[in-house]
Short mmCIF file of C-alpha atoms in Angstrom, two decimals:
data_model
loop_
_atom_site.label_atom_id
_atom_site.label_comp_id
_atom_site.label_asym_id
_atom_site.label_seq_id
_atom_site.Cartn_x
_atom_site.Cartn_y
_atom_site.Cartn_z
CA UNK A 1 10.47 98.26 75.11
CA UNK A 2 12.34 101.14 77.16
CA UNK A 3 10.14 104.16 77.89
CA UNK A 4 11.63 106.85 76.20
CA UNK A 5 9.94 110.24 75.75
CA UNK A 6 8.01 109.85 73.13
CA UNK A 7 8.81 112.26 70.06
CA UNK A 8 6.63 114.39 68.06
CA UNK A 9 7.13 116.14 64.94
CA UNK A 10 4.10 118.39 63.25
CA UNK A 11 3.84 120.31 60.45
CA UNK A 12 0.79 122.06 59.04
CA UNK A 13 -1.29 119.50 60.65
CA UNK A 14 0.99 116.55 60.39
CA UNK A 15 2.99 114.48 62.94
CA UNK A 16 4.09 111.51 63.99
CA UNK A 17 4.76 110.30 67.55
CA UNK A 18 7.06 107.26 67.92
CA UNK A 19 6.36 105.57 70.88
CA UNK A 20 10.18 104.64 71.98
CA UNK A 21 13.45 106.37 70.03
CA UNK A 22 15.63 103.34 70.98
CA UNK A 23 14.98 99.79 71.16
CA UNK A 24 17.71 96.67 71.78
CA UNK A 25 16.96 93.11 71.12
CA UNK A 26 18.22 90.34 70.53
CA UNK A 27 19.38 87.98 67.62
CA UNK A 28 16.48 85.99 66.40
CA UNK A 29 13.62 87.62 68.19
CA UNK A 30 10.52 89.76 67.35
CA UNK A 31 10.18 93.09 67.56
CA UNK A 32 7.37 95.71 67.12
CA UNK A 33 8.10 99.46 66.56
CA UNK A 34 4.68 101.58 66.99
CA UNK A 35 3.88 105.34 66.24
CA UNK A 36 0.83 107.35 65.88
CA UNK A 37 0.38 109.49 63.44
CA UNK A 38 -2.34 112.91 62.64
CA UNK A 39 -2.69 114.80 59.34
CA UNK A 40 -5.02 117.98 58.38
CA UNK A 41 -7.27 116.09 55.76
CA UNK A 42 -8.24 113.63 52.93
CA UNK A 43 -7.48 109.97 53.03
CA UNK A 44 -5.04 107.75 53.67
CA UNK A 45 -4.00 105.85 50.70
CA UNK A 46 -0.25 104.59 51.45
CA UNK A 47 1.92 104.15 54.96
CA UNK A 48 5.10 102.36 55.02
CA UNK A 49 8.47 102.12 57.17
CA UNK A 50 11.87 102.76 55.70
CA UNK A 51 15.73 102.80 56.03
CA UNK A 52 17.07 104.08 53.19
CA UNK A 53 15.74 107.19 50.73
CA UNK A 54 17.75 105.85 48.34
CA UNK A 55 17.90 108.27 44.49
CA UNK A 56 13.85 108.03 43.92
CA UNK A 57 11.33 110.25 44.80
CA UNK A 58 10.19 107.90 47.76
CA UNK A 59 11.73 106.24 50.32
CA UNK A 60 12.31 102.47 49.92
CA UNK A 61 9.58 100.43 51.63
CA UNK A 62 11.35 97.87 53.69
CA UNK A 63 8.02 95.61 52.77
CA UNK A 64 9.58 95.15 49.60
CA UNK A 65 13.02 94.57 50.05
CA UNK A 66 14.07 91.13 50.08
CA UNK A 67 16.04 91.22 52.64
CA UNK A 68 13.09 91.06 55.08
CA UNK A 69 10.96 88.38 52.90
CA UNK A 70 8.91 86.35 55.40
CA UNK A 71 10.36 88.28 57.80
CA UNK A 72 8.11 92.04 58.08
CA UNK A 73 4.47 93.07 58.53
CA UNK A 74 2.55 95.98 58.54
CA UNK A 75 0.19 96.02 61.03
CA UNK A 76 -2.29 99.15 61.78
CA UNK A 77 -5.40 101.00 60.74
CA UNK A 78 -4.27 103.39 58.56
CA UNK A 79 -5.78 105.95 60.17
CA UNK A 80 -3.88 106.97 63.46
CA UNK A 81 -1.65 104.19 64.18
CA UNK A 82 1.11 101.70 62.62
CA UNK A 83 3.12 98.91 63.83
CA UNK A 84 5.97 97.40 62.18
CA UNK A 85 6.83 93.60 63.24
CA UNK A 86 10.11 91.96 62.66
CA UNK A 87 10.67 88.88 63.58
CA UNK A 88 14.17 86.51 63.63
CA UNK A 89 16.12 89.34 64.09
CA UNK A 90 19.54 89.60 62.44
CA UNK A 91 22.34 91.87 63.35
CA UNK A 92 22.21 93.41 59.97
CA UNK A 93 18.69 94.85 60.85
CA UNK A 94 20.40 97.73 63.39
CA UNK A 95 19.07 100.44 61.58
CA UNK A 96 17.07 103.83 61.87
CA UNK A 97 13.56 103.45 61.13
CA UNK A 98 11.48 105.82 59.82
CA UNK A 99 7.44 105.90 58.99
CA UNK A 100 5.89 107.49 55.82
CA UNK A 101 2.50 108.06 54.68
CA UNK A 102 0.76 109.69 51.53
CA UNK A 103 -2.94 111.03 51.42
CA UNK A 104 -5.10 111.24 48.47
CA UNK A 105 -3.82 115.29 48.96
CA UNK A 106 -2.07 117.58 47.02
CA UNK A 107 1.30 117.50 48.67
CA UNK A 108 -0.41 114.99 51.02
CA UNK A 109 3.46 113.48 52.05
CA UNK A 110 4.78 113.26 55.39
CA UNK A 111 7.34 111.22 57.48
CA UNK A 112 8.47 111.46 60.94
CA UNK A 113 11.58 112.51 62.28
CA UNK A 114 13.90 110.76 64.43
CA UNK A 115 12.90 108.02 63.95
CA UNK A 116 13.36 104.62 66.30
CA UNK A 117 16.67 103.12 66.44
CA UNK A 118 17.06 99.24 66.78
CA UNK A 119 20.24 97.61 67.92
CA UNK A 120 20.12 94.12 67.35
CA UNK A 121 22.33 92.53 70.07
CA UNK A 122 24.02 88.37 70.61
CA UNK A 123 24.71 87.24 73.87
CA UNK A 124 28.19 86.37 74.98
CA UNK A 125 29.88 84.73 77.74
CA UNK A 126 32.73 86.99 79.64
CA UNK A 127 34.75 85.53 82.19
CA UNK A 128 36.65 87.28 85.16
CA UNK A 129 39.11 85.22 86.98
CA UNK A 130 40.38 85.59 90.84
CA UNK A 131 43.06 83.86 92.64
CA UNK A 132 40.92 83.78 95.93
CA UNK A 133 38.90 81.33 96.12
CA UNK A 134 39.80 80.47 92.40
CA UNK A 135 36.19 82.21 91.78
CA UNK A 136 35.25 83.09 88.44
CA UNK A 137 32.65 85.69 87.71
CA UNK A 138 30.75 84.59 84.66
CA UNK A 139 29.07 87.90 82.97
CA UNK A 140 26.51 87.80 80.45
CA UNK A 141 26.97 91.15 77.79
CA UNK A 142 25.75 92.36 75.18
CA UNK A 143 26.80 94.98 72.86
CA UNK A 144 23.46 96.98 74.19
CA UNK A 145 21.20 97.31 76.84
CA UNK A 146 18.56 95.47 76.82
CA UNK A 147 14.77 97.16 76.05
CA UNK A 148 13.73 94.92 78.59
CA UNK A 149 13.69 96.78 81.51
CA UNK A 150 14.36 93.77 84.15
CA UNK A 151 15.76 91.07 82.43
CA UNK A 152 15.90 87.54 84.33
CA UNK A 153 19.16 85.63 83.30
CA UNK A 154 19.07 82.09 82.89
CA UNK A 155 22.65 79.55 82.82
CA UNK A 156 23.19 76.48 82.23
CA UNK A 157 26.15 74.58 83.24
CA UNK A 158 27.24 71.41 80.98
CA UNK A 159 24.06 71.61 79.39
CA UNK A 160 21.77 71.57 82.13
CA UNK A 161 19.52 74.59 83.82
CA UNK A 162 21.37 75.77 86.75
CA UNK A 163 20.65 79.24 88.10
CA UNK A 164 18.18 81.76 87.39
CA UNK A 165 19.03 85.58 88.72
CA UNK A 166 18.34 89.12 87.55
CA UNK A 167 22.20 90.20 87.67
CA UNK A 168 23.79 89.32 84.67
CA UNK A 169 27.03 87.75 86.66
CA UNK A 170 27.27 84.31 88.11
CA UNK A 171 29.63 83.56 90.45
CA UNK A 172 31.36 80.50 90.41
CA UNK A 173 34.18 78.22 91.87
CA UNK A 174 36.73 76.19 89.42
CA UNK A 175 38.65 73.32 90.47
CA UNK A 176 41.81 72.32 88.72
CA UNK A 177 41.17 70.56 85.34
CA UNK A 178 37.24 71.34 85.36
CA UNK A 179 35.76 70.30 82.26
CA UNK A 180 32.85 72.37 83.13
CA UNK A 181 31.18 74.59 80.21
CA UNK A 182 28.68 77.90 81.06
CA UNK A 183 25.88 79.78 78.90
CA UNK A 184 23.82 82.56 80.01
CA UNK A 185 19.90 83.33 78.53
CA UNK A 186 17.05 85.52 79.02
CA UNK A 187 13.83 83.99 80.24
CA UNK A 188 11.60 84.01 77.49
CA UNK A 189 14.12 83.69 74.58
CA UNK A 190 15.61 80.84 76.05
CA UNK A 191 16.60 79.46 72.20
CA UNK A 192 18.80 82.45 71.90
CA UNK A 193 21.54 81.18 73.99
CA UNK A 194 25.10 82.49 74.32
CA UNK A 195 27.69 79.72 72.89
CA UNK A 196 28.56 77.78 75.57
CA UNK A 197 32.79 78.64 77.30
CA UNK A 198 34.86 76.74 79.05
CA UNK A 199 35.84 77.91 82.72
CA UNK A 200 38.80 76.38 82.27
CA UNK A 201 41.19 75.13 79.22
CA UNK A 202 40.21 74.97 75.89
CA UNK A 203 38.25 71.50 75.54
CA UNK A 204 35.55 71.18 77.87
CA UNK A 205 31.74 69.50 77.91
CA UNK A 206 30.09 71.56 75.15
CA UNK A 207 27.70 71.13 72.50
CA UNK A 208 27.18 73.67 69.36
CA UNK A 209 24.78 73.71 67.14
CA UNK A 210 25.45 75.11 63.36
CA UNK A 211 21.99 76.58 63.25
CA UNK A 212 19.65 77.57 65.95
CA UNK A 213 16.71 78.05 63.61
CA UNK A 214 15.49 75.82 60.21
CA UNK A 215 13.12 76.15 58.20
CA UNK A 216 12.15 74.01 55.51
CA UNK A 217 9.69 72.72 53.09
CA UNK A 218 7.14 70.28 53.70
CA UNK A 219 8.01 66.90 51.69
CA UNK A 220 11.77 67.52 52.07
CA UNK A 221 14.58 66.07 54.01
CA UNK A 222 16.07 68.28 56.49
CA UNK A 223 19.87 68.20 58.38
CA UNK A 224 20.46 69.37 61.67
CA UNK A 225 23.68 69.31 62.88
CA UNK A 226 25.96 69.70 65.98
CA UNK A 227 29.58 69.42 67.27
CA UNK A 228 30.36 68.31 70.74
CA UNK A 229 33.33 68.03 73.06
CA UNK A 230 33.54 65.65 76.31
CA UNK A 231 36.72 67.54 77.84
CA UNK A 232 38.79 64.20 76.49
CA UNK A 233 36.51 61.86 78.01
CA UNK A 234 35.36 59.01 75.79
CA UNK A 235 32.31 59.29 74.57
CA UNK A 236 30.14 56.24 74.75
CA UNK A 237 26.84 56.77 73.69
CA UNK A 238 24.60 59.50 72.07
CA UNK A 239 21.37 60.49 70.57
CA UNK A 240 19.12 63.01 69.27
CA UNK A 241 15.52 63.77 70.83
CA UNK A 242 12.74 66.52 70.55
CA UNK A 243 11.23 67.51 74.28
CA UNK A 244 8.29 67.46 71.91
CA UNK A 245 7.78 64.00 72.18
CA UNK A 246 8.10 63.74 75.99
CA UNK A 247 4.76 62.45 76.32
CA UNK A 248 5.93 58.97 74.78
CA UNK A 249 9.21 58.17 76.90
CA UNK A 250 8.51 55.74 79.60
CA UNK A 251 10.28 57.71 81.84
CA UNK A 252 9.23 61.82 81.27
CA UNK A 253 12.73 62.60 82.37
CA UNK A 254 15.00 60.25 80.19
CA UNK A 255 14.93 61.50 76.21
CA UNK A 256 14.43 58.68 74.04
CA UNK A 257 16.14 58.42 70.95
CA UNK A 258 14.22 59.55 67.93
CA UNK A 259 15.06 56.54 65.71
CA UNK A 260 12.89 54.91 68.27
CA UNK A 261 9.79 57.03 67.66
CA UNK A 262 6.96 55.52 65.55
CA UNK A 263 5.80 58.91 64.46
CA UNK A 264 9.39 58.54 62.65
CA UNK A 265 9.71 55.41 61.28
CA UNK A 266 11.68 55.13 58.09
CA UNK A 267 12.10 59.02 58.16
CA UNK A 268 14.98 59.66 60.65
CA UNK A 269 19.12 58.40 60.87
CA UNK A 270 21.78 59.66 61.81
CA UNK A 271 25.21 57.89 61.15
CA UNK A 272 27.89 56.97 63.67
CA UNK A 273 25.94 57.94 66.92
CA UNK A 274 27.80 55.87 68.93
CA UNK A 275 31.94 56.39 68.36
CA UNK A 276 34.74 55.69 71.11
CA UNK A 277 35.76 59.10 70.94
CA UNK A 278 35.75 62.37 73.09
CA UNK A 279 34.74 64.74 70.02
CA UNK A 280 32.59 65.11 66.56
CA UNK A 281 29.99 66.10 64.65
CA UNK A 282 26.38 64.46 64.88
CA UNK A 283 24.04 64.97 62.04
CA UNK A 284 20.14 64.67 62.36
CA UNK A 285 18.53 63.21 59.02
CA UNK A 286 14.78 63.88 58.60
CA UNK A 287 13.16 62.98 55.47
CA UNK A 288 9.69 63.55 54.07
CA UNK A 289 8.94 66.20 56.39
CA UNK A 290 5.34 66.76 57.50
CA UNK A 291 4.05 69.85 59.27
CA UNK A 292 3.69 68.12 62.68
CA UNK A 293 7.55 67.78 62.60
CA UNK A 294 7.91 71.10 63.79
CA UNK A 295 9.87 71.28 67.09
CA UNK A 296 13.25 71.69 68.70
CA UNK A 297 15.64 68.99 68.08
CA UNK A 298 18.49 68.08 70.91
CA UNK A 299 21.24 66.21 70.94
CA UNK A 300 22.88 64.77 73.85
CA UNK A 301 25.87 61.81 74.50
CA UNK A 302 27.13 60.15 77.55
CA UNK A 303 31.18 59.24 79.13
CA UNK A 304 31.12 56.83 81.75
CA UNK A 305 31.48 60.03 84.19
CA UNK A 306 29.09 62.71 82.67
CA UNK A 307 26.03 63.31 80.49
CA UNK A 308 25.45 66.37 79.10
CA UNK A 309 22.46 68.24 80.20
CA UNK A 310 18.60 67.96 78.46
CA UNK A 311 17.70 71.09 79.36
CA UNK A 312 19.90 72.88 77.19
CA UNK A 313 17.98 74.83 74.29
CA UNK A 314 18.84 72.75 70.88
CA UNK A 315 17.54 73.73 66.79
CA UNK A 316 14.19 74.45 66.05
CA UNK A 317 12.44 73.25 63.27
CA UNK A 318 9.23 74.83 61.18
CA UNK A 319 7.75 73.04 58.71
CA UNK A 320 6.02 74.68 55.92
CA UNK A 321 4.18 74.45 52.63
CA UNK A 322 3.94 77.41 49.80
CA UNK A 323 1.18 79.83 49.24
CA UNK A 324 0.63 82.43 46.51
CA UNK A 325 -0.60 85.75 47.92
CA UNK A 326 -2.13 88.65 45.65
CA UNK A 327 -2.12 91.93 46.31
CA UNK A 328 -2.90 95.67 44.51
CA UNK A 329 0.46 97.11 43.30
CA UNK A 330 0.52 100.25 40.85
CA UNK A 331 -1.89 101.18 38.75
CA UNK A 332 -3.15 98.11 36.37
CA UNK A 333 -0.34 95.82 38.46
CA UNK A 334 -0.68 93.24 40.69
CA UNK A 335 1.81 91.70 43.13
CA UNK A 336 2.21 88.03 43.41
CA UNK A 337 4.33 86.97 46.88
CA UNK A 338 5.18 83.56 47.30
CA UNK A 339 4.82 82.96 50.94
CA UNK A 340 5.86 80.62 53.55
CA UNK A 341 4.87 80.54 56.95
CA UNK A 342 8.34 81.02 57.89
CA UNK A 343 11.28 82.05 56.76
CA UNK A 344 13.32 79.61 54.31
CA UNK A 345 16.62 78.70 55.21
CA UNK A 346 19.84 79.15 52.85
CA UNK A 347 18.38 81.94 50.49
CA UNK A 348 16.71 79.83 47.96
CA UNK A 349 16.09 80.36 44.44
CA UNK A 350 11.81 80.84 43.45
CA UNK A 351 10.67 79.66 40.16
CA UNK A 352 7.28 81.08 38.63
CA UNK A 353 5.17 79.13 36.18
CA UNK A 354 2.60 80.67 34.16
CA UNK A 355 -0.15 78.60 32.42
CA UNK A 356 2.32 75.67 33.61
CA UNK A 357 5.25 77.31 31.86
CA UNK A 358 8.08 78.44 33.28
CA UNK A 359 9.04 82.57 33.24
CA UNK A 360 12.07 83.15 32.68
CA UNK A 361 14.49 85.75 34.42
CA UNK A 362 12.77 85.52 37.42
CA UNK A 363 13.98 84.37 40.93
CA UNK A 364 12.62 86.39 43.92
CA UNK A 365 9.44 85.23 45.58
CA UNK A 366 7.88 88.50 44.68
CA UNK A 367 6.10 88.62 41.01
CA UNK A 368 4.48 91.49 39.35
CA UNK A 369 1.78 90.97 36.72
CA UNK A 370 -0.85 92.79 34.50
CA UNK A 371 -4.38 93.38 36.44
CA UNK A 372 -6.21 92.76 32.69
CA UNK A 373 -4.83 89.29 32.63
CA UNK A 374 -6.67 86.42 33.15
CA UNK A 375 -4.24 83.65 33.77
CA UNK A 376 -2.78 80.90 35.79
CA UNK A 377 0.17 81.40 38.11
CA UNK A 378 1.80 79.07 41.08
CA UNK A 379 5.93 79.35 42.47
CA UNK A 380 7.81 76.74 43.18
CA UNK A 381 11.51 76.64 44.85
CA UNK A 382 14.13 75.55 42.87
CA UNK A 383 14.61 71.52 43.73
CA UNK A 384 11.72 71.58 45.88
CA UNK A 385 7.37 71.27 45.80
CA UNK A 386 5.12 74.00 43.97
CA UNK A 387 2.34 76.17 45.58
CA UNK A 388 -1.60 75.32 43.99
CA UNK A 389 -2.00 77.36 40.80
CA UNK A 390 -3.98 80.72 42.01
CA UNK A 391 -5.57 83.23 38.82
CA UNK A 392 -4.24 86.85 39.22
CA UNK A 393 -7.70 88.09 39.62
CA UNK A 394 -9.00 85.42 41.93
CA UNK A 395 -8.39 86.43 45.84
CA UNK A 396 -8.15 82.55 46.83
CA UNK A 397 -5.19 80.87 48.03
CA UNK A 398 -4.71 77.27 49.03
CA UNK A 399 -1.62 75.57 50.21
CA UNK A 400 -0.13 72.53 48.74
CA UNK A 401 -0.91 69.23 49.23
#
């Protein structure tokens, strides 16, 4: 985070002090904004972070807007202090965010102005080109600067790690006809890669995958798919891998093809990995996923003149079962959440069952019921497994088998 002057606004005995007013991050990360907060008496019975007012007589608490499902906590003692965590960061999050809380009080209300400001950034590949030298500067931008007040950049050329440097520009000779392909990082976030560019031309080596992030459910199958271009060299070979699994290759630097693994037998294809061509798509099959599945998946092919680079960050996957969480909603309400440990891919559709039957009309992972009843609740997404059955008053929640 960048070290902004803190900002305080007080009323009557109440403030709020937002530890940064501006913070820029990137695409699929995490991010935390903190305040402190004091006010003149009572208890604290409510805090929250918003966006939006909206028409109601309270703002609208981001930790109920589906938007951010599996994505948002609340973290914080509700006393002086509150954190809000985001994690996989989309661009749609750039937003002002403000922090609310409500006392047991008469007019016990307060929220703090400004505010924190997050700018949620990609990174992209700019090229410069000079006739001396026929040098190329390779920039990576961004449509903000960085929180992070030193930033290391990492590229890799063709796939493979090749320079590490605190200036976001690389420097960088082309031939005539280079096939050669860059993408620029930041140390630490190395899965949130720029798309690879071409120095030169239009086809080059490159490899693109459709999702950088999947998560799924445990007992289904999964896809994970890639195009890739040799620069009109045939390809001759290819394969998919997972770094996780280095410990098993006979040699620790060669990837071994997946279809190979025993902790995939049965469980893993993927059709026409080896066409006489120079480009295509390559899709990764796993089937009857189990939690110990989750990793990065990588695919890489070979011409008889180049192989594209291991190094270069692939898909992740994360595995997960359902779990039915309760919590205290309004008075004589309860909330039931349907939770994963990470965020499902592809917006899918929740089903809740009640005594084993299905209710009707309702699709969001978030349930409300009556505290005075007694019965027997579990979700389920649509076409995949169901959570254990959890009673509304019971504070126990298992995960599937």
């Amino acid at each position: 985070m960048s070290n902004c002057v803190s900002v305080v606004l007080g009323q009557k005995g109440w403030s709020v002090t937002y530890t940064t007013q501006r913070i820029c991050a990137l695409k699929g990360s995490t991010v935390e904004l903190t305040c402190s907060y004091t006010y003149p008496s009572g208890t604290v019975t409510t805090t929250l972070w918003f966006t939006n007012w909206g028409s109601g007589v309270e703002p609208e608490d981001l930790g109920q807007d589906p938007e951010y499902t599996g994505r948002l906590e609340y973290h914080g003692d509700k006393k002086k202090d509150s954190i809000l965590r985001i994690t996989d960061l989309r661009e749609s999050d750039s937003a002002t965010y403000k922090f609310r809380l409500l006392t047991d009080q008469t007019e016990g209300k307060y929220y703090g102005d400004p505010g924190v400001t997050l700018s949620v950034t990609a990174l992209q590949v700019k090229l410069t080109y000079s006739s001396w030298q026929n040098l190329v500067t390779i920039t990576c931008i961004t449509t903000c600067t960085l929180s992070n007040p030193k930033p290391t950049y990492i590229w890799y050329k063709n796939g493979q790690h090749q320079h590490e440097s605190t200036s976001p520009q690389y420097k960088y000779s082309v031939y005539s006809n280079s096939k050669d392909s860059y993408s620029c990082a930041v140390k630490g976030h190395e899965d949130l890669h720029s798309p690879a560019v071409c120095v030169q031309g239009q086809s080059c080596n490159t490899v693109t995958y459709t999702k950088r992030t999947i998560c799924a459910l445990k007992g289904s199958t999964v896809y994970i798919s890639c195009t890739y271009d040799s620069g009109y060299d045939t390809v001759k070979s290819s394969l998919w891998f997972s770094p996780k699994q280095r410990s098993r290759w006979s040699d620790k630097l060669t990837p071994e093809d997946l279809t190979r693994d025993p902790g995939y037998a049965g469980r893993v294809e993927y059709p026409d990995k080896e066409r006489w061509r120079y480009t295509g798509h390559s899709t990764l099959r796993i089937s009857n996923l189990r939690e110990e599945d989750s990793a990065e998946y990588r695919f890489t092919y070979k011409t008889y003149y180049f192989e594209w680079g291991h190094s270069f960050p692939g898909t992740t996957l994360s595995v997960t079962g359902l779990q039915v969480k309760v919590t205290p909603a309004a008075e004589g309400q309860k909330t039931l959440t349907c939770i994963t440990t990470c965020t499902l891919t592809d917006n899918p559709t929740y089903i809740w069952y009640k005594n084993g039957q299905n209710v009707q009309g309702v699709s969001s992972p978030m349930y409300s019921i009556s505290s005075e009843n007694a019965d027997s609740y579990f979700c389920a997404v649509k076409g995949h497994l169901s959570s254990a059955a959890v009673c509304e008053y019971s504070t126990i929640v298992q995960y599937s088998t």
